[in-house]
Amino acid sequence: MDMSAVARSNSSRLVVVLSLIALLVLGSTFGVIYYALAGLASRSNQIDDELTAQAARAALRALDQRVRDINSEYSRADHISNPHQGISVFELRIADLCSSTRLGVNFDMFFLMNENMRNLVGCIDGRRMMQSPTEVLGRALAPIVRDVSATLNRNPLRSGFMLTKFGPAAISIGPAWWSANELGSGTPAILVIGKKVDTESVKRMSRDFSITGLMLVSEAAVNPAAAIREPDGRIIGGLGWSPRRPGNRALSQFLPTVYASFMFLTVAFAGMVAAVWLAFRAVHDSNKKTAHAAVHDPLTGLHNRAALVGMLDSLSCTEGRDAAIIFIDLDGFKEINDFYGHEMGDRLLKGFGAGLASLVGEQGGLVARVGGDEFVVLITGSSVDATAQRLASAAISLSTRPLRIGPHTVKVAASVGVASSNLNEITGEELLRRADIAMYEAKRRGGSSIAVYSQDIDQEMKRRLQMAEDMRNGLKTGEFWVACQPIVDASDLKPVAMEILARWTRADGTMVAPVEFIRVAEEHGLIDDIGKFVLEETCAIGKLHPELSLNVNVSTLQMRSLSFLQLVDSTLMRYSIKPDRLQIEMSESRLVLDGSILISVIEGLKARGIRLILDDFGTGYASIAYLRQFQFDALKLDRSLCAEIGRSVNALTMAQGMILVAKAAGLNIVAEGIENKEQANLLKLAGCTHFQGYLFGPPRPPARASLAKTHLLSALQ
């Protein structure tokens, strides 16, 4: 046998076998690689679809929240003014609502109706509508209106999606308090705000949430993950989108590279894996941004309310899980935001949010911004009560640190509410509500404090809410009145001024202490109404007694904007009262932390000739620095200090020291609460320039107030 031929034959067979093996290996490898790539592409497509569905749901929630916020804003009666003669506030608000529907940016339909769902007035796309709201908004309207009407005194607000005659729409329903006087019933009408889920609104969602090809689809073709449901759960439509198929694009990009590199299997395989990983990472990063935006606050980067609620729902499913919520509200933030501008306010929020996240990071809790200046910390695990107390104290310390922002140094305080429970016993929403109630209790105590939820706080909150509602009704029905108390010159005891004091007598004849109803008014946004009432009464009384100065107490909350100056100007002009007769008393216990916010208003008052008096001096809230900072013309020694004169040597010594400080600053000194001759004589010798108290006349209604210039000097000798 020719050995060379055998060798060649064997070599050929070996080559064939090796070639077959190589082809088999390469073919198998290529098949595995291709299958892996196809699987990655399919998974990328699936992840992209899931995240797009999450973004679509977030877009629907955002639309629902937007109409809810708009309804809440329009429903309030606060700060409504009537600058147009002959046009009521009611008509102005209706015109504003109708004009807004014509623009259609945030909402394009509204109805104002009574509890029986009778249309009082409505506008859709800027056109007045007299159709029944039920005909326009569909069958889901009636149960929600009944729910709102049943709980009207608790300021209910409901929202959701409904199938209207125009298709799906986001609808918010709540009471319109500004309509109560106009309707004459004392009961607010029901305000319905709606935004149609149409092509334009869907385009806006697509742009805001970076969802390519977002479209409105019918209920028959809707993806359950992005369905639009009525409150009873019925699907009335949904959002669809054009799948981006990022995995398919990546696969088509890299297959040519695989074909070209097939002969160099090892290198090509490594390059292919790296390229696929990079492509997958790019898709993942893009989708991660969308998912991040759905659960994070865009300003501070912290979690938002949706993320917080989702975490609470998740914890509720965990057996035996203890949790605590710390609810933080920044006191004085609104004044800083109004005075310095929104940019300064945003920087303050970002700075505080970053500091809070740093504090909580050591404890492993979740930090969320749930409102304009409201932050929430959620912690779980063992010893949540002790941990919550430590974090609450740290949050207050953080808030009081002066923050340097550009050329300004600002500072605020924090009111902190704490609530804890096992989430198998109550819902996460209830735990959040309790912390919110505790926060308002801390704010009621004066701010910069911590309150822990209890049933007593809950009941007290309900009582104060009821008192606020009674005050609103009392202001409408004439239950509020004023009392006058004379202020005399210490040298000759002749009346030189009178202080006008707010009083409240309920319809059943019971008197409410001013210290109680004033605090409730400040908490619930009624202080402006009461302040305006007292200023009107002061000027009316002052017109009858042109020889006397007029003292009126003003809360610093009334002076939080330059509109207070406009109110003073218009009232004085209407009654022909000269500004230099008005003396505004400010309580030192209510001066805001950042005094610079009041400077512009105070400078405006001083420029008009109005004098400022620091009330309740000596209670320990303010420092001597306030005398210079706020340019006071006089101060009042607190009645609690004057009451001890004659009984306590220390009290007289303290009063003498305060009087010396005031005289050094060029201020007049009014001693209030004078009840006997000994107090008056001692304080006159100490240097007081004016007296006020029951010895010279108690607070009385204007018709009974004694304003005669009686010379009382002999009575005190």
XYZ file of C-alpha atoms in Angstrom:
717
model
C 0.000 0.000 0.000
C 1.278 3.423 -0.834
C 1.887 4.912 2.625
C 1.815 8.419 1.263
C -1.584 7.800 -0.231
C -2.820 6.432 3.114
C -1.395 9.454 4.853
C -3.043 11.770 2.412
C -6.286 9.832 2.742
C -6.121 9.895 6.521
C -5.173 13.523 6.470
C -8.076 14.273 4.202
C -10.418 12.329 6.409
C -8.935 14.069 9.464
C -9.331 17.417 7.808
C -12.898 16.546 6.949
C -13.563 15.283 10.474
C -11.890 18.311 12.025
C -13.708 20.549 9.645
C -16.982 18.892 10.521
C -16.133 19.130 14.203
C -15.071 22.734 13.739
C -18.215 23.506 11.801
C -20.290 21.718 14.413
C -18.552 23.577 17.244
C -18.698 26.880 15.453
C -22.272 26.301 14.370
C -23.306 25.290 17.895
C -21.443 28.205 19.373
C -22.990 30.626 16.915
C -26.411 29.157 17.627
C -25.891 29.568 21.369
C -24.622 33.114 20.907
C -27.474 34.035 18.606
C -30.018 32.488 20.963
C -28.499 34.407 23.902
C -28.588 37.660 21.974
C -32.165 37.097 20.928
C -33.090 36.346 24.552
C -31.380 39.512 25.794
C -33.150 41.545 23.130
C -36.496 40.065 24.094
C -35.858 40.708 27.796
C -34.760 44.288 27.082
C -37.965 44.798 25.123
C -39.988 43.369 28.010
C -38.248 45.563 30.622
C -38.731 48.616 28.439
C -42.447 47.827 28.104
C -42.807 47.335 31.873
C -41.051 50.609 32.712
C -43.050 52.452 30.058
C -46.227 51.087 31.664
C -45.006 52.384 35.054
C -44.361 55.791 33.527
C -47.840 55.766 31.920
C -49.424 55.010 35.299
C -47.370 57.786 36.873
C -48.579 60.166 34.136
C -52.210 59.310 34.936
C -51.579 59.810 38.656
C -49.926 63.144 37.947
C -52.946 64.274 35.876
C -55.308 63.175 38.643
C -53.212 64.997 41.268
C -53.052 68.123 39.129
C -56.835 68.511 38.856
C -57.109 67.677 42.561
C -54.608 70.434 43.446
C -56.411 72.908 41.169
C -59.764 72.088 42.805
C -58.180 72.556 46.256
C -56.752 75.921 45.204
C -60.007 77.208 43.680
C -62.204 75.883 46.494
C -60.712 78.061 49.226
C -62.114 81.436 50.173
C -58.754 82.723 51.495
C -57.152 85.788 49.906
C -60.142 86.411 47.546
C -60.378 90.105 46.873
C -62.719 92.125 44.657
C -60.763 94.788 42.783
C -63.585 95.489 40.264
C -66.462 97.714 41.319
C -69.854 96.235 40.589
C -68.627 92.693 40.010
C -68.981 90.109 42.757
C -66.244 87.766 43.898
C -68.493 84.958 42.752
C -68.651 86.239 39.170
C -64.927 86.996 39.136
C -64.117 83.455 40.214
C -66.554 81.990 37.650
C -65.024 84.154 34.916
C -61.540 83.063 35.968
C -62.541 79.389 35.878
C -64.239 79.721 32.498
C -61.254 81.556 31.048
C -58.943 78.820 32.305
C -61.024 76.145 30.558
C -60.599 78.041 27.318
C -56.817 77.845 27.699
C -57.140 74.163 28.580
C -53.593 73.925 29.957
C -54.433 72.427 33.368
C -58.175 71.843 33.028
C -60.786 72.318 30.326
C -64.080 71.813 32.104
C -65.736 72.842 35.348
C -69.190 72.739 36.888
C -70.532 74.480 39.973
C -73.561 72.620 41.265
C -75.587 72.090 44.388
C -75.840 68.898 46.435
C -78.690 67.695 44.216
C -76.335 67.870 41.210
C -78.246 70.735 39.647
C -75.923 72.686 37.391
C -75.475 76.239 38.680
C -72.889 77.202 36.105
C -70.365 75.356 33.985
C -67.822 75.847 31.240
C -66.215 73.440 28.807
C -63.431 74.684 26.554
C -64.374 78.283 27.426
C -68.095 77.899 26.551
C -70.837 78.114 29.149
C -72.788 74.875 29.554
C -76.229 74.477 31.073
C -76.497 70.721 30.609
C -76.844 68.526 33.647
C -73.397 67.524 34.996
C -74.596 63.910 34.997
C -75.277 64.035 31.253
C -71.781 65.364 30.590
C -69.731 63.470 33.193
C -71.527 60.120 33.204
C -72.795 57.650 35.723
C -69.770 57.741 38.066
C -70.517 61.320 39.167
C -73.523 60.732 41.433
C -71.929 58.429 44.066
C -68.931 60.717 44.451
C -71.108 63.826 44.841
C -73.141 62.021 47.513
C -69.911 61.113 49.316
C -68.667 64.716 49.167
C -72.033 66.123 50.300
C -72.210 63.713 53.247
C -68.888 64.977 54.627
C -69.086 68.603 53.512
C -68.008 70.117 56.858
C -64.711 68.228 56.732
C -63.711 69.901 53.497
C -63.750 66.643 51.478
C -62.036 66.382 48.134
C -62.458 63.421 45.785
C -60.867 62.754 42.445
C -60.636 60.046 39.834
C -61.353 59.258 36.203
C -64.797 59.159 34.598
C -66.178 58.302 31.195
C -67.680 61.596 30.003
C -69.432 62.445 26.758
C -66.003 63.587 25.553
C -64.308 60.344 26.543
C -62.181 59.625 29.633
C -61.408 62.611 31.863
C -59.676 63.275 35.181
C -62.282 64.742 37.523
C -61.889 66.344 40.969
C -64.909 67.139 43.162
C -64.970 69.224 46.332
C -66.736 72.096 48.127
C -66.371 75.671 46.857
C -66.251 77.772 50.040
C -66.103 81.053 48.189
C -69.611 80.449 46.820
C -71.404 80.179 50.169
C -72.264 83.888 50.573
C -73.285 84.261 46.921
C -75.685 81.347 47.093
C -77.194 82.677 50.310
C -77.467 79.256 51.902
C -74.368 79.366 54.062
C -73.415 76.055 52.494
C -70.725 75.894 49.821
C -71.597 74.645 46.373
C -69.797 71.663 44.888
C -67.004 72.472 42.457
C -66.132 69.971 39.718
C -62.823 70.449 37.893
C -61.997 68.203 34.930
C -59.338 67.616 32.316
C -60.174 65.536 29.242
C -57.788 62.716 28.463
C -57.580 63.594 24.791
C -54.902 63.764 22.130
C -53.382 67.000 23.424
C -53.206 65.881 27.060
C -51.716 62.551 26.004
C -49.078 64.406 23.969
C -48.238 66.373 27.077
C -47.880 63.171 29.110
C -45.678 61.745 26.384
C -43.432 64.790 26.530
C -43.317 65.153 30.330
C -42.655 61.464 31.021
C -40.502 60.709 27.946
C -42.844 58.039 26.564
C -42.432 57.683 22.809
C -45.613 57.235 20.758
C -48.009 57.492 23.732
C -51.623 57.311 22.596
C -55.160 56.960 23.943
C -56.760 53.565 23.276
C -60.245 52.169 23.837
C -61.106 49.802 26.659
C -61.160 46.891 24.245
C -57.488 47.326 23.314
C -56.145 48.652 26.590
C -53.159 47.174 28.394
C -54.354 46.464 31.954
C -51.047 47.888 33.229
C -52.020 51.357 31.936
C -55.809 51.194 32.153
C -57.967 54.194 32.975
C -60.586 53.083 35.520
C -63.611 54.696 37.041
C -63.798 54.742 40.868
C -65.772 51.464 40.816
C -62.937 49.771 38.883
C -64.587 49.674 35.450
C -62.080 50.170 32.631
C -63.079 53.118 30.422
C -59.935 53.429 28.329
C -56.206 53.424 28.676
C -52.852 54.499 27.381
C -50.958 52.672 24.681
C -47.602 53.314 23.109
C -45.459 52.275 20.204
C -42.968 49.693 21.524
C -39.434 51.000 21.163
C -37.899 47.503 20.960
C -34.445 48.642 22.121
C -33.326 45.032 22.264
C -34.143 44.456 18.592
C -32.207 47.538 17.602
C -29.219 46.406 19.599
C -29.385 42.919 18.062
C -29.515 44.291 14.508
C -26.550 46.543 15.247
C -24.261 43.843 16.549
C -25.085 40.792 14.387
C -22.870 42.036 11.502
C -20.017 42.281 13.942
C -20.650 38.698 15.014
C -20.655 37.500 11.367
C -17.454 39.427 10.568
C -15.681 38.105 13.654
C -16.929 34.539 13.381
C -13.495 33.160 12.286
C -11.929 34.682 15.363
C -14.314 33.092 17.798
C -12.605 33.867 21.076
C -11.938 37.510 20.373
C -15.270 37.978 18.637
C -17.150 36.321 21.504
C -15.518 38.539 24.112
C -16.179 41.646 22.000
C -19.740 40.607 21.385
C -20.468 40.049 25.075
C -18.947 43.407 25.935
C -20.916 45.172 23.214
C -24.183 43.516 24.250
C -23.541 44.430 27.848
C -22.947 48.067 26.878
C -26.107 48.135 24.774
C -28.155 46.580 27.547
C -26.663 49.040 30.027
C -27.619 51.989 27.812
C -31.211 50.761 27.585
C -31.265 50.060 31.298
C -29.941 53.547 32.162
C -32.526 55.201 29.921
C -35.381 53.289 31.510
C -33.946 53.762 34.970
C -34.243 57.540 34.563
C -37.915 57.180 33.716
C -38.524 54.913 36.702
C -36.558 57.257 38.972
C -38.654 60.270 37.936
C -41.853 58.406 38.829
C -40.880 57.958 42.507
C -38.543 60.887 43.229
C -39.019 64.598 43.860
C -37.438 66.535 40.969
C -36.258 69.434 43.170
C -34.549 67.686 46.092
C -33.933 64.248 44.586
C -35.638 62.660 47.611
C -38.451 60.127 47.347
C -41.900 61.558 46.661
C -45.307 60.784 48.160
C -45.925 57.949 45.678
C -42.741 56.192 46.790
C -43.654 56.702 50.448
C -47.157 55.276 49.992
C -45.742 52.345 48.050
C -43.273 51.567 50.834
C -46.029 51.776 53.467
C -48.210 49.400 51.445
C -45.301 46.984 51.149
C -44.607 47.109 54.882
C -48.284 46.468 55.651
C -47.888 43.051 54.035
C -45.003 42.137 56.352
C -45.985 40.269 59.499
C -45.316 42.100 62.772
C -43.496 45.094 61.240
C -43.178 48.155 63.499
C -42.836 51.535 61.822
C -42.592 55.189 62.784
C -43.223 58.294 60.704
C -41.617 61.663 61.415
C -43.582 64.470 59.731
C -41.617 67.731 59.398
C -43.000 71.116 58.352
C -40.708 74.144 57.988
C -42.078 77.095 59.969
C -41.577 80.441 58.252
C -40.775 78.939 54.847
C -43.704 80.646 53.102
C -42.531 84.052 54.321
C -38.987 83.380 53.065
C -40.334 82.140 49.736
C -42.564 85.210 49.323
C -39.955 87.719 50.469
C -36.789 86.438 48.785
C -38.365 84.627 45.820
C -38.899 81.038 44.735
C -35.265 80.470 43.794
C -34.188 81.171 47.366
C -36.981 78.942 48.650
C -35.930 76.104 46.342
C -32.324 76.346 47.491
C -33.455 76.279 51.104
C -35.539 73.146 50.456
C -32.642 71.410 48.696
C -30.259 72.298 51.497
C -32.595 71.081 54.225
C -33.473 67.930 52.261
C -29.794 67.061 51.800
C -29.109 67.610 55.490
C -32.090 65.493 56.500
C -31.052 62.671 54.171
C -27.578 62.740 55.710
C -29.040 62.458 59.211
C -31.381 59.608 58.314
C -28.807 57.762 56.211
C -27.158 56.444 59.342
C -30.476 54.947 60.520
C -31.443 53.401 57.169
C -34.808 55.158 56.896
C -36.681 56.521 53.873
C -36.764 60.307 53.405
C -39.479 61.856 51.230
C -40.664 65.331 50.324
C -44.474 65.147 50.330
C -45.442 68.809 49.954
C -44.110 72.309 49.422
C -42.191 72.512 52.712
C -43.178 69.144 54.186
C -40.797 66.225 54.638
C -41.458 62.723 55.951
C -39.048 60.191 57.411
C -40.133 56.533 57.579
C -38.159 54.174 59.803
C -38.739 50.513 60.647
C -37.190 47.843 62.788
C -36.626 47.587 66.505
C -36.778 50.561 68.918
C -38.507 52.763 66.354
C -39.868 55.081 69.060
C -36.429 55.940 70.463
C -34.951 56.274 66.978
C -37.800 58.548 65.893
C -37.270 60.813 68.904
C -33.557 61.134 68.151
C -34.174 61.923 64.490
C -36.940 64.409 65.339
C -34.607 66.303 67.697
C -31.848 66.239 65.091
C -34.250 67.594 62.449
C -35.164 70.558 64.664
C -31.474 71.279 65.300
C -30.819 71.074 61.559
C -33.632 73.497 60.714
C -32.448 76.172 63.156
C -28.939 76.383 61.703
C -28.543 79.629 59.717
C -28.220 78.819 56.016
C -26.056 81.038 53.841
C -27.586 81.418 50.352
C -25.791 83.953 48.208
C -25.691 87.298 50.027
C -28.461 86.268 52.427
C -28.450 84.315 55.655
C -31.838 82.743 56.345
C -33.153 80.453 59.013
C -36.404 78.706 59.723
C -37.708 76.358 62.375
C -39.430 73.005 62.175
C -42.646 71.637 63.605
C -42.267 67.878 63.956
C -44.965 65.257 64.468
C -44.171 61.639 65.365
C -46.437 58.594 65.123
C -45.565 54.912 65.444
C -47.452 51.624 65.300
C -47.400 48.066 64.077
C -48.542 48.158 60.456
C -50.620 45.036 60.968
C -52.828 47.059 63.319
C -53.366 50.203 61.209
C -52.835 51.127 57.565
C -49.868 53.090 56.325
C -52.176 55.949 55.318
C -53.544 56.113 58.870
C -50.025 56.195 60.307
C -49.187 59.064 57.954
C -52.375 60.903 58.991
C -51.491 60.549 62.668
C -48.005 61.959 62.118
C -49.542 64.849 60.176
C -51.929 65.601 63.053
C -49.048 65.489 65.539
C -47.094 67.936 63.352
C -49.983 70.419 63.450
C -50.065 70.060 67.227
C -46.347 70.953 67.348
C -47.047 73.963 65.125
C -49.908 74.989 67.407
C -47.542 74.961 70.375
C -45.497 77.643 68.683
C -43.280 75.692 66.301
C -39.727 74.443 66.724
C -41.063 71.569 68.820
C -41.942 67.877 68.701
C -45.384 66.373 69.288
C -46.076 62.648 69.567
C -49.467 61.465 68.349
C -52.093 60.536 70.923
C -55.859 60.216 70.942
C -56.026 63.440 72.957
C -54.196 65.317 70.193
C -56.579 63.818 67.637
C -59.614 64.931 69.613
C -58.106 68.374 70.223
C -57.435 68.760 66.521
C -61.061 67.933 65.732
C -62.212 70.405 68.378
C -60.066 73.176 66.897
C -61.259 72.347 63.392
C -64.826 72.694 64.624
C -63.951 75.974 66.331
C -62.448 77.252 63.060
C -65.675 76.335 61.258
C -67.705 78.081 63.985
C -65.487 81.158 63.588
C -66.139 81.260 59.840
C -69.866 81.168 60.512
C -69.517 83.686 63.345
C -67.755 86.177 61.100
C -70.657 85.905 58.674
C -73.424 86.151 61.274
C -72.022 89.014 63.376
C -70.904 87.088 66.469
C -67.633 89.048 66.571
C -67.472 92.500 68.140
C -64.879 94.813 69.647
C -64.245 96.239 73.106
C -62.471 99.524 73.908
C -60.076 100.140 76.816
C -58.572 103.565 77.537
C -54.839 104.296 77.817
C -53.987 107.283 80.020
C -51.004 109.585 80.313
C -49.130 108.804 83.543
C -48.470 112.505 84.234
C -52.082 113.717 84.386
C -54.116 110.495 83.929
C -56.005 111.895 80.942
C -57.038 109.393 78.235
C -54.765 109.757 75.221
C -55.544 106.555 73.357
C -57.785 103.535 73.381
C -57.038 99.962 72.484
C -59.572 98.125 70.300
C -59.830 94.448 71.288
C -61.481 91.587 69.390
C -64.222 89.667 71.210
C -66.328 86.632 70.252
C -69.695 85.797 71.760
C -71.261 82.633 70.344
C -74.897 82.529 69.351
C -75.683 80.691 72.611
C -74.181 83.567 74.639
C -70.897 81.919 75.667
C -67.733 84.015 75.438
C -64.580 82.563 73.885
C -61.275 83.791 75.285
C -59.285 85.844 72.738
C -56.095 83.916 73.490
C -57.860 80.754 72.301
C -59.712 81.916 69.204
C -56.804 84.070 67.948
C -54.512 81.026 67.939
C -57.089 78.957 66.066
C -57.539 81.810 63.588
C -53.783 81.878 62.942
C -53.661 78.108 62.490
C -56.571 77.929 60.040
C -56.057 81.034 57.898
C -58.764 83.187 59.511
C -56.503 85.791 61.106
C -56.652 88.030 58.018
C -60.467 88.152 58.175
C -60.472 88.932 61.906
C -57.694 91.512 61.511
C -59.569 93.248 58.710
C -62.745 93.296 60.838
C -60.948 94.806 63.849
C -59.188 97.426 61.701
C -62.549 98.456 60.183
C -64.139 98.756 63.642
C -61.105 100.684 64.958
C -61.370 103.304 62.224
C -65.140 103.576 62.636
C -64.748 104.205 66.381
C -61.771 106.509 65.832
C -63.853 108.749 63.585
C -66.139 109.416 66.580
C -63.192 110.297 68.864
C -60.722 112.346 66.809
C -58.797 113.420 69.925
C -57.553 109.879 70.729
C -54.912 107.629 69.211
C -56.055 104.166 68.139
C -54.238 101.032 69.304
C -54.905 97.778 67.464
C -53.260 94.360 67.829
C -51.928 92.871 64.577
C -50.637 89.330 64.150
C -47.335 89.097 62.292
C -49.059 86.552 60.054
C -51.143 89.446 58.701
C -47.906 91.280 57.832
C -46.437 88.494 55.713
C -46.901 90.432 52.466
C -47.078 94.001 51.180
C -50.842 93.600 50.680
C -51.167 94.458 54.393
C -50.007 97.995 53.601
C -52.672 98.267 50.919
C -55.331 97.144 53.417
C -54.210 99.770 55.962
C -54.120 102.529 53.330
C -57.580 101.782 51.934
C -59.199 101.472 55.395
C -57.676 104.694 56.771
C -58.651 106.567 53.605
C -62.213 105.272 53.688
C -62.732 106.602 57.246
C -60.564 109.732 56.799
C -58.264 108.664 59.641
C -54.779 110.166 59.662
C -52.051 107.465 59.719
C -50.245 109.057 62.700
C -53.274 108.258 64.902
C -52.850 104.517 64.347
C -50.614 102.544 66.715
C -50.024 98.884 65.819
C -49.261 96.499 68.682
C -47.175 93.411 67.860
C -46.826 90.594 70.374
C -43.189 89.590 70.932
C -44.205 85.932 71.234
C -45.338 85.907 67.577
C -42.344 87.594 65.871
C -41.085 85.336 63.082
C -37.621 83.812 63.215
C -36.295 85.637 60.179
C -37.027 89.246 61.111
C -35.821 90.600 57.781
C -39.075 89.375 56.214
C -41.010 91.990 58.219
C -38.631 94.854 57.500
C -40.224 95.945 54.213
C -43.720 96.038 55.732
C -42.507 97.810 58.874
C -40.611 100.388 56.836
C -43.783 101.034 54.851
C -45.790 101.554 58.068
C -43.165 103.888 59.529
C -43.015 105.889 56.296
C -46.759 106.541 56.636
C -46.345 107.847 60.196
C -47.903 104.783 61.865
C -46.338 103.941 65.234
C -45.337 100.436 66.394
C -45.676 99.132 69.945
C -44.033 95.948 71.230
C -46.747 94.201 73.256
C -46.311 91.772 76.175
C -42.683 92.798 76.750
C -41.145 90.797 79.544
C -42.664 87.409 78.739
C -39.252 86.133 77.685
C -39.745 85.552 73.963
C -37.914 88.541 72.504
C -34.504 90.040 73.128
C -33.518 93.707 73.348
C -32.275 93.348 69.751
C -35.911 93.397 68.596
C -36.222 96.994 69.816
C -33.613 98.096 67.274
C -34.436 95.613 64.525
C -38.127 96.528 64.248
C -37.882 100.269 65.064
C -40.540 100.228 67.816
C -41.866 103.536 69.179
C -43.078 102.150 72.504
C -43.361 98.954 74.487
C -45.934 97.511 76.847
C -44.864 95.876 80.092
C -46.702 92.564 80.298
C -49.635 92.467 82.686
C -48.201 89.400 84.459
C -45.182 91.486 85.529
C -47.226 94.555 86.493
C -49.531 92.402 88.616
C -46.582 91.542 90.897
C -45.669 95.188 91.505
C -46.288 95.975 95.148
C -46.096 92.317 96.090
C -42.628 91.388 94.885
C -39.435 93.440 95.136
C -37.958 91.398 92.301
C -40.853 92.321 90.017
C -40.321 96.030 90.636
C -36.570 95.658 90.080
C -37.169 93.831 86.785
C -39.656 96.491 85.677
C -37.195 99.276 86.512
C -34.502 97.546 84.448
C -36.798 97.163 81.443
C -37.924 100.783 81.736
C -34.301 101.999 81.792
C -33.558 99.990 78.638
C -36.648 101.369 76.903
C -35.841 104.963 77.881
C -32.275 104.534 76.627
C -33.788 103.505 73.277
C -36.073 106.562 73.292
C -39.292 104.552 73.720
C -42.500 105.302 75.616
C -43.478 102.710 78.228
C -47.067 101.553 78.756
C -47.822 99.534 81.879
C -50.869 97.336 81.266
C -53.003 95.433 83.715
C -52.956 98.211 86.386
C -55.577 97.370 88.998
C -54.718 99.476 92.067
C -53.198 102.798 93.101
C -50.021 101.284 94.539
C -49.088 99.683 91.222
C -49.718 102.944 89.351
C -47.689 105.081 91.791
C -44.699 102.715 91.877
C -44.587 102.338 88.088
C -44.934 106.101 87.619
C -41.938 106.633 89.906
C -40.074 103.945 87.941
C -40.572 105.939 84.731
C -43.690 104.574 82.984
C -45.208 107.138 80.633
C -48.663 105.571 80.167
C -51.078 103.323 82.070
C -53.771 100.846 81.026
C -55.890 98.604 83.223
C -59.100 98.128 85.176
C -58.186 101.016 87.484
C -58.788 103.366 84.537
C -61.523 101.391 82.823
C -62.082 97.765 81.758
C -62.613 96.729 78.109
C -66.180 97.619 77.198
C -68.328 97.787 74.069
C -67.904 101.129 72.253
C -71.316 102.432 73.371
C -70.455 101.833 77.048
C -66.715 102.649 77.010
C -65.869 105.649 79.146
C -63.734 107.971 77.018
C -64.161 111.147 79.064
C -60.961 113.032 79.899
C -61.368 112.532 83.639
C -58.521 113.829 85.782
C -57.811 110.966 88.217
C -54.639 112.237 89.856
C -56.293 113.036 93.153
C -57.776 109.552 93.290
C -54.291 108.082 93.384
C -52.816 110.294 96.059
